[in-house]
Short mmCIF file of C-alpha atoms in Angstrom, two decimals:
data_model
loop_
_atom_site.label_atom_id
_atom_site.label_comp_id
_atom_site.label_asym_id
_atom_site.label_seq_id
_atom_site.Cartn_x
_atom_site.Cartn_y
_atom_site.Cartn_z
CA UNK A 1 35.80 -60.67 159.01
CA UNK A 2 34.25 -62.83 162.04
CA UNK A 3 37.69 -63.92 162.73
CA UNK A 4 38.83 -60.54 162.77
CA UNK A 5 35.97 -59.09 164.90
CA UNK A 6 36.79 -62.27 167.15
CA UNK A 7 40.67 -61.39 167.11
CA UNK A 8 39.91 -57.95 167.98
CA UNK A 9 37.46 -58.28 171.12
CA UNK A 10 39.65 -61.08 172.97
CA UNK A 11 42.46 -58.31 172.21
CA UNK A 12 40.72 -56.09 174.17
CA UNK A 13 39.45 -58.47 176.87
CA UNK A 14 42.95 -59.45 177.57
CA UNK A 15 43.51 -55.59 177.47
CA UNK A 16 41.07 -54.91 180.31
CA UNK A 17 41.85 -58.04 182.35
CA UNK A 18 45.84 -56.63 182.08
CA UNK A 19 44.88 -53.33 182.67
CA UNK A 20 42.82 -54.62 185.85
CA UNK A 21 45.40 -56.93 187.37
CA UNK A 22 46.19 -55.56 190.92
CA UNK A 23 49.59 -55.14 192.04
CA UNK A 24 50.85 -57.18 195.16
CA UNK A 25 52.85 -56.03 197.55
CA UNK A 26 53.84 -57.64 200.70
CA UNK A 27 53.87 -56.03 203.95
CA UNK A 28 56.13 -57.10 206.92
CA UNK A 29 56.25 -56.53 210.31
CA UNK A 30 57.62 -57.33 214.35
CA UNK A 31 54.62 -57.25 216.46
CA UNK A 32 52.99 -58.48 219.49
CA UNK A 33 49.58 -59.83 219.45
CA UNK A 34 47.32 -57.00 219.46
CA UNK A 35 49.95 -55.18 217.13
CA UNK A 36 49.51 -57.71 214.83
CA UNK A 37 45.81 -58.03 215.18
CA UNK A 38 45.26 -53.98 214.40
CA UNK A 39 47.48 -54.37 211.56
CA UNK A 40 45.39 -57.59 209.84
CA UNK A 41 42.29 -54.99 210.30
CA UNK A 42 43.56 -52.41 208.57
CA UNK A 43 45.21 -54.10 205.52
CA UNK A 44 41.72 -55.38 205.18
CA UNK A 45 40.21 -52.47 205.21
CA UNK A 46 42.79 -50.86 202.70
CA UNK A 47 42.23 -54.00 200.16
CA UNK A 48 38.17 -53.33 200.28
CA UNK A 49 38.79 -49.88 199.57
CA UNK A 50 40.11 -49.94 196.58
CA UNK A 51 41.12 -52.85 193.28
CA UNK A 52 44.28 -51.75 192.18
CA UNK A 53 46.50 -52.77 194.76
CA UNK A 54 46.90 -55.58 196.87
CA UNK A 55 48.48 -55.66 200.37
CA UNK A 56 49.39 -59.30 201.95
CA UNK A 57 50.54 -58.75 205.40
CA UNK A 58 53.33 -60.99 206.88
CA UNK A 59 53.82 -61.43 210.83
CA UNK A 60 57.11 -62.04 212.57
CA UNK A 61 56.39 -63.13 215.68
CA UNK A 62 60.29 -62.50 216.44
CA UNK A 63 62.31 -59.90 218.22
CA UNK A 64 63.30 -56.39 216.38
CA UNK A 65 66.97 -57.63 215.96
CA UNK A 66 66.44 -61.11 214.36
CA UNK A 67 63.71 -59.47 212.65
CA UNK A 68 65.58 -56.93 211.03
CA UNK A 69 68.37 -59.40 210.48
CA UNK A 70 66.10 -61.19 208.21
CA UNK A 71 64.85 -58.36 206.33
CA UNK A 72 68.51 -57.64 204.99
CA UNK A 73 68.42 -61.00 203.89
CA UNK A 74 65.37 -60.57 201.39
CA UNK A 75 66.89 -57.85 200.51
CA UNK A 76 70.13 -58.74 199.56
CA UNK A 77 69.11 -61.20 197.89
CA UNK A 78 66.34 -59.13 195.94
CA UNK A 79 63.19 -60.47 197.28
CA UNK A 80 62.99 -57.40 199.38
CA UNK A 81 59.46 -56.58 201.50
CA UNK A 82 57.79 -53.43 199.79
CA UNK A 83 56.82 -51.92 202.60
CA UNK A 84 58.05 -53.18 206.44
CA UNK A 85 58.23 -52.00 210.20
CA UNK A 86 61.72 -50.37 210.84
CA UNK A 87 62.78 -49.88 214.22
CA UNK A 88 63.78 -46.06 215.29
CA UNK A 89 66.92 -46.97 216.34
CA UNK A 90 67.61 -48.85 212.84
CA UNK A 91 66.38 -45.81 210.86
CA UNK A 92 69.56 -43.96 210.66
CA UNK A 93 71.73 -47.18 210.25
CA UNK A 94 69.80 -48.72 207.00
CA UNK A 95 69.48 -45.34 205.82
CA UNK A 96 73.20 -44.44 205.98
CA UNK A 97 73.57 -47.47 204.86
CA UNK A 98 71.63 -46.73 200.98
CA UNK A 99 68.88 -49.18 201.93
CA UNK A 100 65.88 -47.33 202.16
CA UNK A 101 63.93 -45.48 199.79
CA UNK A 102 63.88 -41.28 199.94
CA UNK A 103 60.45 -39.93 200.07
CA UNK A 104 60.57 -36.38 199.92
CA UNK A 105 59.05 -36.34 196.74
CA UNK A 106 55.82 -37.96 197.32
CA UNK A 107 56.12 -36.35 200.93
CA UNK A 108 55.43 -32.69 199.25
CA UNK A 109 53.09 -34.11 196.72
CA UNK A 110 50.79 -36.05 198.59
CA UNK A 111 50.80 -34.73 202.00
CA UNK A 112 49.61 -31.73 204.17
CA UNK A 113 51.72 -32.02 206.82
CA UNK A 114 50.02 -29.22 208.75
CA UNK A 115 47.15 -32.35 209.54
CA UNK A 116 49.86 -33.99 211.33
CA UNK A 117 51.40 -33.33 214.90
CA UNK A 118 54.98 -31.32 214.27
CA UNK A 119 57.21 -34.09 215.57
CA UNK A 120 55.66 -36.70 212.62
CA UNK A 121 57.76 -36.05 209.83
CA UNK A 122 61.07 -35.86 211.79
CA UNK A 123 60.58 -38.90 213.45
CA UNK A 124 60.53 -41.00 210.10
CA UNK A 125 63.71 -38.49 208.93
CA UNK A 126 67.40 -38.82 208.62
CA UNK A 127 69.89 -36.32 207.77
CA UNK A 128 67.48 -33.96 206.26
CA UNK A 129 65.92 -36.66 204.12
CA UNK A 130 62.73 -38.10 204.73
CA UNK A 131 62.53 -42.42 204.81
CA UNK A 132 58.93 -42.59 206.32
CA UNK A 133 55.86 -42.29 209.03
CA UNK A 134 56.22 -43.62 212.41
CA UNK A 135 53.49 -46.03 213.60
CA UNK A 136 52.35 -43.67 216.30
CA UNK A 137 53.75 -40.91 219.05
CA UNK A 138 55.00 -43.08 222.06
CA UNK A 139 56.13 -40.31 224.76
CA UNK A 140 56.04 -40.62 228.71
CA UNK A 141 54.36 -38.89 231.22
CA UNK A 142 54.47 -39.62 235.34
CA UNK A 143 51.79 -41.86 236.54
CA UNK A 144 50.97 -41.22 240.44
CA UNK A 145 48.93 -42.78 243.38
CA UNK A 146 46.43 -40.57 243.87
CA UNK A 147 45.47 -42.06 247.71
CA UNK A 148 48.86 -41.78 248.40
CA UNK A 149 49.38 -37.66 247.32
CA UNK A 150 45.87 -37.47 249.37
CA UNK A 151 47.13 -39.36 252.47
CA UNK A 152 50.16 -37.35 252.08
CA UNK A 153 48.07 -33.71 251.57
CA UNK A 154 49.97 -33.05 248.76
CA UNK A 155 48.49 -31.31 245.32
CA UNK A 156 48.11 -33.74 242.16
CA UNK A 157 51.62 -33.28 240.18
CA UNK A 158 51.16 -30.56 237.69
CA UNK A 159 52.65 -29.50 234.07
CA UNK A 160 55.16 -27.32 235.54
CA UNK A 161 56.97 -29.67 237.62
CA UNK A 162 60.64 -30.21 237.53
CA UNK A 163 62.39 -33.25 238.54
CA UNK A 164 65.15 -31.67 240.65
CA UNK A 165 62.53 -29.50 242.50
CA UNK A 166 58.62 -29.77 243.27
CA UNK A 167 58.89 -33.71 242.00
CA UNK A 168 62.07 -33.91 244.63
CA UNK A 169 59.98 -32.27 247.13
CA UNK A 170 56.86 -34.28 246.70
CA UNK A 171 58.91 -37.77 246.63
CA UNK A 172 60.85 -37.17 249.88
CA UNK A 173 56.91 -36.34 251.68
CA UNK A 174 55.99 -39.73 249.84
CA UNK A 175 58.84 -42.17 251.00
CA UNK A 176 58.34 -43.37 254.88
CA UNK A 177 60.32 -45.86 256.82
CA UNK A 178 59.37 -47.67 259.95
CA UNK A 179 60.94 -47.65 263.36
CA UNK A 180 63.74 -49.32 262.10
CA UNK A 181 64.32 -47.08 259.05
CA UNK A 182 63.35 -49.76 256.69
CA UNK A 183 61.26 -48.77 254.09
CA UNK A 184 57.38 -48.60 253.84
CA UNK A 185 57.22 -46.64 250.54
CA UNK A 186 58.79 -44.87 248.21
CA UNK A 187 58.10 -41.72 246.34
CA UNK A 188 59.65 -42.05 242.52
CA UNK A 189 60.77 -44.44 240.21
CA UNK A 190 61.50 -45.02 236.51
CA UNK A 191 63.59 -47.98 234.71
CA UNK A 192 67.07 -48.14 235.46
CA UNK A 193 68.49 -52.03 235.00
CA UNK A 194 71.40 -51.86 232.27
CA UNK A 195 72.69 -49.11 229.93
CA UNK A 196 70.06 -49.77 227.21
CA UNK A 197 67.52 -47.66 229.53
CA UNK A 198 70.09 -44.72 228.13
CA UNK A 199 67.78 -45.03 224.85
CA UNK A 200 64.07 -45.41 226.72
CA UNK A 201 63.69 -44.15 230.50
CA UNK A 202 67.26 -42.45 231.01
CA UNK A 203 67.38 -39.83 227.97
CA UNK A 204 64.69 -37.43 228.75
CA UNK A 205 65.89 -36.92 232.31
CA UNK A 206 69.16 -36.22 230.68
CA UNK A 207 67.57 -33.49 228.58
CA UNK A 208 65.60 -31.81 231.24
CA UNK A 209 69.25 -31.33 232.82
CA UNK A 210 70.58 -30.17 229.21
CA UNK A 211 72.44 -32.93 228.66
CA UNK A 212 71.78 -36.03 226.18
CA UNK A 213 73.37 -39.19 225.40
CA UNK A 214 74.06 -38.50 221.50
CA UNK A 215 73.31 -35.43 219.49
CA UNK A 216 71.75 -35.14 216.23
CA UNK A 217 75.55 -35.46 214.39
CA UNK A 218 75.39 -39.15 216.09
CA UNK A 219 78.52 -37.23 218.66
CA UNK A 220 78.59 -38.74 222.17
CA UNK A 221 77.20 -36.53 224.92
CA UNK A 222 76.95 -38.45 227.71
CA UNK A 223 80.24 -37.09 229.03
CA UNK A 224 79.12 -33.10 228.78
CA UNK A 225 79.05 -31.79 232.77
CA UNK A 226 75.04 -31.68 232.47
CA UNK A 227 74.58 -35.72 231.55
CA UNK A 228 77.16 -36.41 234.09
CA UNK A 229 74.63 -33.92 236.63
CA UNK A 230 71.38 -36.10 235.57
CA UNK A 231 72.72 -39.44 236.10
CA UNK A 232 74.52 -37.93 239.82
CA UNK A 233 70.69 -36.86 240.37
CA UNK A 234 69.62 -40.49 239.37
CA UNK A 235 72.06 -41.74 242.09
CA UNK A 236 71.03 -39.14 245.14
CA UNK A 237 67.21 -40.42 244.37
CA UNK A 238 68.11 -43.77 245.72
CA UNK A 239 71.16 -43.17 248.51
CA UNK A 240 71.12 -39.29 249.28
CA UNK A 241 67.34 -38.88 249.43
CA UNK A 242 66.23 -42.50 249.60
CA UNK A 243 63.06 -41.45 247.49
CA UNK A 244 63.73 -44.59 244.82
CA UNK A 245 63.69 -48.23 245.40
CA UNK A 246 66.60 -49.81 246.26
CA UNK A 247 65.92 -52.88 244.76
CA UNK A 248 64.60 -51.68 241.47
CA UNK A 249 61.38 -52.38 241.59
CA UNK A 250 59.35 -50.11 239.89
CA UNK A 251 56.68 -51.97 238.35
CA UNK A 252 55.63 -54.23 241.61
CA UNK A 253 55.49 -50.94 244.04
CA UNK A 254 53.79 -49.05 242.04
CA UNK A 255 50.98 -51.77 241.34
CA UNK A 256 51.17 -53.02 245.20
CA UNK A 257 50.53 -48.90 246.25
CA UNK A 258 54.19 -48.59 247.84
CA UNK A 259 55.23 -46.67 244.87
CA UNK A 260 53.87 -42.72 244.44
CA UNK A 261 55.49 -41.97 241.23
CA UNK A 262 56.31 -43.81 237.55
CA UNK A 263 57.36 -42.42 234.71
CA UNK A 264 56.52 -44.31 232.44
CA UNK A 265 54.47 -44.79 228.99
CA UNK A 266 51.15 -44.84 227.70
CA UNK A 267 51.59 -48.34 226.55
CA UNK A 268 51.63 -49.08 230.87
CA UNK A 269 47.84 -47.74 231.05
CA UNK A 270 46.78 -51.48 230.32
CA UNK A 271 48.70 -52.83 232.89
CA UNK A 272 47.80 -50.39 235.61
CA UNK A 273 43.72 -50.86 234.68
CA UNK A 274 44.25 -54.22 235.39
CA UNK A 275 44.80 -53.81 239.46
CA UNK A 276 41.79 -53.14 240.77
CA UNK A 277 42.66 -51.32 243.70
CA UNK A 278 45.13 -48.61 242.12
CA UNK A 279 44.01 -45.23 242.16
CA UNK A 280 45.89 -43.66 239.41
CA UNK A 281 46.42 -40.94 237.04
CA UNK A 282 48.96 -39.21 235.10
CA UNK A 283 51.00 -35.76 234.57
CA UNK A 284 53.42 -34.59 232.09
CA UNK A 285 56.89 -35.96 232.52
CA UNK A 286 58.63 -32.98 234.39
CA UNK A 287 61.21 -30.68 233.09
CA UNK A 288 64.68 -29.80 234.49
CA UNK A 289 67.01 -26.93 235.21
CA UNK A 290 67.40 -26.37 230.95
CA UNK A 291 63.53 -25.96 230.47
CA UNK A 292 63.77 -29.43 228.63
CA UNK A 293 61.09 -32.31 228.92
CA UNK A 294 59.97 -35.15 227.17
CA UNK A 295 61.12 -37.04 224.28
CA UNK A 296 59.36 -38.90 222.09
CA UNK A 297 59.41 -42.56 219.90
CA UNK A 298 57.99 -43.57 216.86
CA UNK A 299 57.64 -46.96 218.48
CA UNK A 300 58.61 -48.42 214.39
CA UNK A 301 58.84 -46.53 211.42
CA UNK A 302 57.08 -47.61 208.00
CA UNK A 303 59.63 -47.67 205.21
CA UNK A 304 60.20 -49.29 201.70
CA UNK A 305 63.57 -50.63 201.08
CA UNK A 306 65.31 -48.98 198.27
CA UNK A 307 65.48 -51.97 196.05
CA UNK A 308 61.98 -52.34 195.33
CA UNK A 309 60.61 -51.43 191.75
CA UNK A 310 59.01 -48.15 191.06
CA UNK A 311 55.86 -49.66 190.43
CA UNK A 312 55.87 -51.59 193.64
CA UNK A 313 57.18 -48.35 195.80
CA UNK A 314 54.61 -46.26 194.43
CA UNK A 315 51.61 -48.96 195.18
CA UNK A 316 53.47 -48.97 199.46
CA UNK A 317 53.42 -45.32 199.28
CA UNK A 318 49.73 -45.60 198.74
CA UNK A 319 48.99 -47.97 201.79
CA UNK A 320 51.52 -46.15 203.99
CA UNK A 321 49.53 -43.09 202.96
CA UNK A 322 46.38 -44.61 204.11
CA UNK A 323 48.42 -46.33 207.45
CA UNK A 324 49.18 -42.98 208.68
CA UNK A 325 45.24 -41.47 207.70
CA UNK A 326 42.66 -40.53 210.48
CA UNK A 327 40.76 -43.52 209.58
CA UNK A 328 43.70 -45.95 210.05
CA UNK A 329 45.45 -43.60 213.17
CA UNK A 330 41.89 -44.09 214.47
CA UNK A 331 41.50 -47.96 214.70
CA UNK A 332 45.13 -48.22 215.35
CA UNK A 333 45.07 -45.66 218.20
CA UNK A 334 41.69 -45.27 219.38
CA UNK A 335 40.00 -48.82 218.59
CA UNK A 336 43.22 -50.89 219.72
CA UNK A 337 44.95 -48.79 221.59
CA UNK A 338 48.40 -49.01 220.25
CA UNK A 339 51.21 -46.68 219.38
CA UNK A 340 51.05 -43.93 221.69
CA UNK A 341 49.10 -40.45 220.65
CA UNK A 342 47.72 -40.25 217.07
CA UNK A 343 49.79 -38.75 214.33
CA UNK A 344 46.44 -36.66 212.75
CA UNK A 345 45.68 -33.49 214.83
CA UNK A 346 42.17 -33.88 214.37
CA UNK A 347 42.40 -37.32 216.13
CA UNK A 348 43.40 -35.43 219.63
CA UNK A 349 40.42 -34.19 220.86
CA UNK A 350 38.94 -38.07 220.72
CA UNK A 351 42.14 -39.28 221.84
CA UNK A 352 42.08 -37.16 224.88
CA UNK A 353 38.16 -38.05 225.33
CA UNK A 354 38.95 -42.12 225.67
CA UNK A 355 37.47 -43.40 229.08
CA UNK A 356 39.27 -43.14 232.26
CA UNK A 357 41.28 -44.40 234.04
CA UNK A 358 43.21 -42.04 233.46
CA UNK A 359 41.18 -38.90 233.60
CA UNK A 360 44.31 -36.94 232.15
CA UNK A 361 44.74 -38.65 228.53
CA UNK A 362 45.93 -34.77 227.88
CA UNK A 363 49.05 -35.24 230.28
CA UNK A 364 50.88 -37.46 226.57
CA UNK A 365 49.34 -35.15 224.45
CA UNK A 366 50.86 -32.05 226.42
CA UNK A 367 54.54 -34.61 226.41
CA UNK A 368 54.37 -34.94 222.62
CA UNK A 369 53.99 -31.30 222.31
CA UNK A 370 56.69 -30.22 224.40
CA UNK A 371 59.06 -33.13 223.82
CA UNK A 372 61.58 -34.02 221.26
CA UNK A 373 62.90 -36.99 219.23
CA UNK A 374 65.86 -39.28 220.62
CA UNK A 375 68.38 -39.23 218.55
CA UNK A 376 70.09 -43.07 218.13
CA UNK A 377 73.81 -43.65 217.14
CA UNK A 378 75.23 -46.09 214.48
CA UNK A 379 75.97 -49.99 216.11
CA UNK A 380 73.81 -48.98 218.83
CA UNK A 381 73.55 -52.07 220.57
CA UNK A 382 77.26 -52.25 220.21
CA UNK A 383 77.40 -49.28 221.91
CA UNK A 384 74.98 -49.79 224.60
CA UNK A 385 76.56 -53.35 225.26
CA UNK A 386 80.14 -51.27 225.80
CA UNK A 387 77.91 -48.74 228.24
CA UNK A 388 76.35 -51.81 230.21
CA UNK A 389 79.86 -52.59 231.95
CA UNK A 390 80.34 -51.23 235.38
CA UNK A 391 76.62 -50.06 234.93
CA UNK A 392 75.49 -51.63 237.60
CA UNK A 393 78.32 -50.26 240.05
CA UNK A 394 77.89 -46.82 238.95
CA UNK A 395 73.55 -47.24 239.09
CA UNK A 396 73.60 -48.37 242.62
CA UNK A 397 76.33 -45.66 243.51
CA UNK A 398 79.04 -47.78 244.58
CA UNK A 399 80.97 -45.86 241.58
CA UNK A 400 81.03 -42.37 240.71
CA UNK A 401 79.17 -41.25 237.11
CA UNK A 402 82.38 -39.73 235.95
CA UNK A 403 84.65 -42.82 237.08
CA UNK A 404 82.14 -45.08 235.41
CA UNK A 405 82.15 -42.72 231.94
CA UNK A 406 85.75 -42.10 231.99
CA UNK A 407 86.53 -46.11 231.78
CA UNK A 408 83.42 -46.84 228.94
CA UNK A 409 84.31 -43.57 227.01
CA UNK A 410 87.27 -45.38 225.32
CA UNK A 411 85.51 -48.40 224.23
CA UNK A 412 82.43 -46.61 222.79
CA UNK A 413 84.92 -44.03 220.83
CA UNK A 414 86.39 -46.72 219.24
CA UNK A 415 82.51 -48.40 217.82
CA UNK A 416 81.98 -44.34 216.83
CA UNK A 417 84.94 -44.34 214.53
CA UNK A 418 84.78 -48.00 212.98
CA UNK A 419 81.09 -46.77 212.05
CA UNK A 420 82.64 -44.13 210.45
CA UNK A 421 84.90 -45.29 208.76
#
């Protein structure tokens, strides 16, 4: 009867231990330092809140591509990561491809997705279905000198500006030259060096024209009369109106104060803090002549491969779940400053309260809100390689943007059909 009783209770104790055994899952991501650093904080926080799952974060200190290239590894050879960091332009790819895990289910079950900003869910979404959350909402908006627009008695930018009018306007007041018509300063700029700015800087001025460089469908529009328009506006900034630099240099004239205008992104307010002497602010990136304005990134999308086990998916829905909370948006956000706007509408009003510089933290709140996704074709970089030729001609305007098109059009038909296929 002892032996029994005996029998019985370490029965049960091995019961309880079982039955309290976390499960592990490992999470994996490309990050820079203070990427990194946000995420160790809040897969800490996440394993102190709760004993039934286990997170164990894994850093690759790599580059998206050779990062990625090693997550198909694991994962063909079934020691796939539960839960990783997916590029946006590798969404549709994997996904096409069968590797990642649907979520609609637990999407409808577990979330309200009226607590999140519109453009969340269709930022983590392919084809209707949805694979994820994005980290954060990375948009643009135009940073600007404000001694220069005073020097210059010209009115901040404002929310209803349009590229091909008032921001035309203001640059050509803003760009000088000396007695010799070289220049002193210049009025805009934005990143132009090589074809892959077609899928960062380049696409939103393309939309406030109408145009795009792919559509939803993954279809090529960067032939369609208005892309063709944008990119001839591109050109007349730097030799019609000689409002651009003509060496490129964005970055260095707008931190030297030769530069009035940058579009750029909110993950640039760092670097512009950092020099003392600028005087700077921001707007919302400007619109066009089709009422279109900003787009926006996901800057990485959180997604379980489709391989894992059901008990392991279910225990990396739970963490992305908490990932994509206020608390988490908050330290990610607002404590480190990473990832662009939050995802959680409450999160705004604090978002848009952070100390200045800038004063207008609204002005990529007010892009998000107005903006849209990018849309990103299969073999990208195959495709953006195949764009790069003659870039560089047709960019400095020793080619024409239809000439230049005409000759890559072939090329990148041919990577849009192989995919396909």
């Amino acid at each position: 009867m002892v032996r029994h009783g005996l029998v019985v209770l370490l029965v049960m104790a091995m019961s309880v231990f079982t039955a309290a055994a976390p499960i592990e899952i490992e999470f994996h991501f490309v990050a820079n330092q203070s990427e990194a650093d946000a995420w160790y904080t809040l897969t800490d926080m996440f394993n102190a809140s709760q004993d039934e799952i286990v997170v164990v974060p894994y850093w690759d200190t790599g580059e998206w591509i050779g990062y990625q290239e090693r997550m198909l590894v694991r994962i063909a050879a079934a020691t796939p990561p539960h839960i990783m960091r997916l590029s946006d332009e590798a969404l549709p790819v994997w996904a096409d491809a069968g590797y990642l895990r649907p979520l609609d289910d637990w999407l409808e079950r577990d979330i309200d997705l009226s607590d999140y900003l519109p453009i969340t869910a269709q930022l983590g979404s392919h084809r209707g279905v949805f694979y994820g959350f994005p980290q954060g909402l990375a948009t643009r908006a135009l940073a600007y000198n404000r001694l220069m627009f005073v020097n210059a008695g010209l009115s901040y930018p404002s929310d209803d500006w349009r590229w091909d009018q008032e921001l035309l306007d203001a640059a050509r007041r803003l760009s000088t030259r000396d007695a010799d018509d070289l220049p002193l300063t210049y009025g805009i700029g934005f990143h132009t060096g090589g074809a892959g700015n077609l899928r960062k800087d380049i696409p939103e001025i393309l939309w406030a024209f109408g145009g795009e460089v792919f559509d939803a469908e993954g279809n090529m529009r960067l032939g369609d009369d208005e892309s063709i328009e944008a990119l001839s506006f591109i050109q007349s900034l730097v030799y019609e109106y000689r409002v651009f630099p003509e060496d490129f240099d964005v970055v260095g004239r707008f931190l030297n104060g030769t530069l009035a205008m940058w579009n750029t992104g909110v993950w640039d307010v760092n670097l512009l803090r950092q020099t003392d002497t600028l005087d700077f602010d921001f707007a919302p990136t400007p619109g066009g002549p089709a009422g279109h304005f900003s787009f926006i990134q996901g800057n990485g999308v959180y997604v379980i491969p489709a391989v894992v086990d059901d008990e392991k998916a279910a225990a990396a829905w739970e963490f992305m779940k908490f990932l994509v909370s206020a608390e988490a948006q908050r330290v990610f956000g607002l404590e480190y400053g990473i990832g662009g706007v939050p995802l959680v509408t409450s999160l705004v009003p604090e978002y848009v309260a952070q100390p200045s510089p800038p004063d207008s933290w609204d002005a990529f709140v007010t892009s998000v809100q107005r903006g849209r996704m990018v849309y990103h074709p299969p073999n990208a970089d195959e495709i953006f390689n195949a764009l790069n030729v003659g870039w560089g001609e047709m960019i400095r305007g020793e080619t024409p943007v239809r000439t230049w098109f005409d000759a890559v059009a072939p090329v990148v038909r041919t990577i849009l059909e192989r995919a396909q296929q």
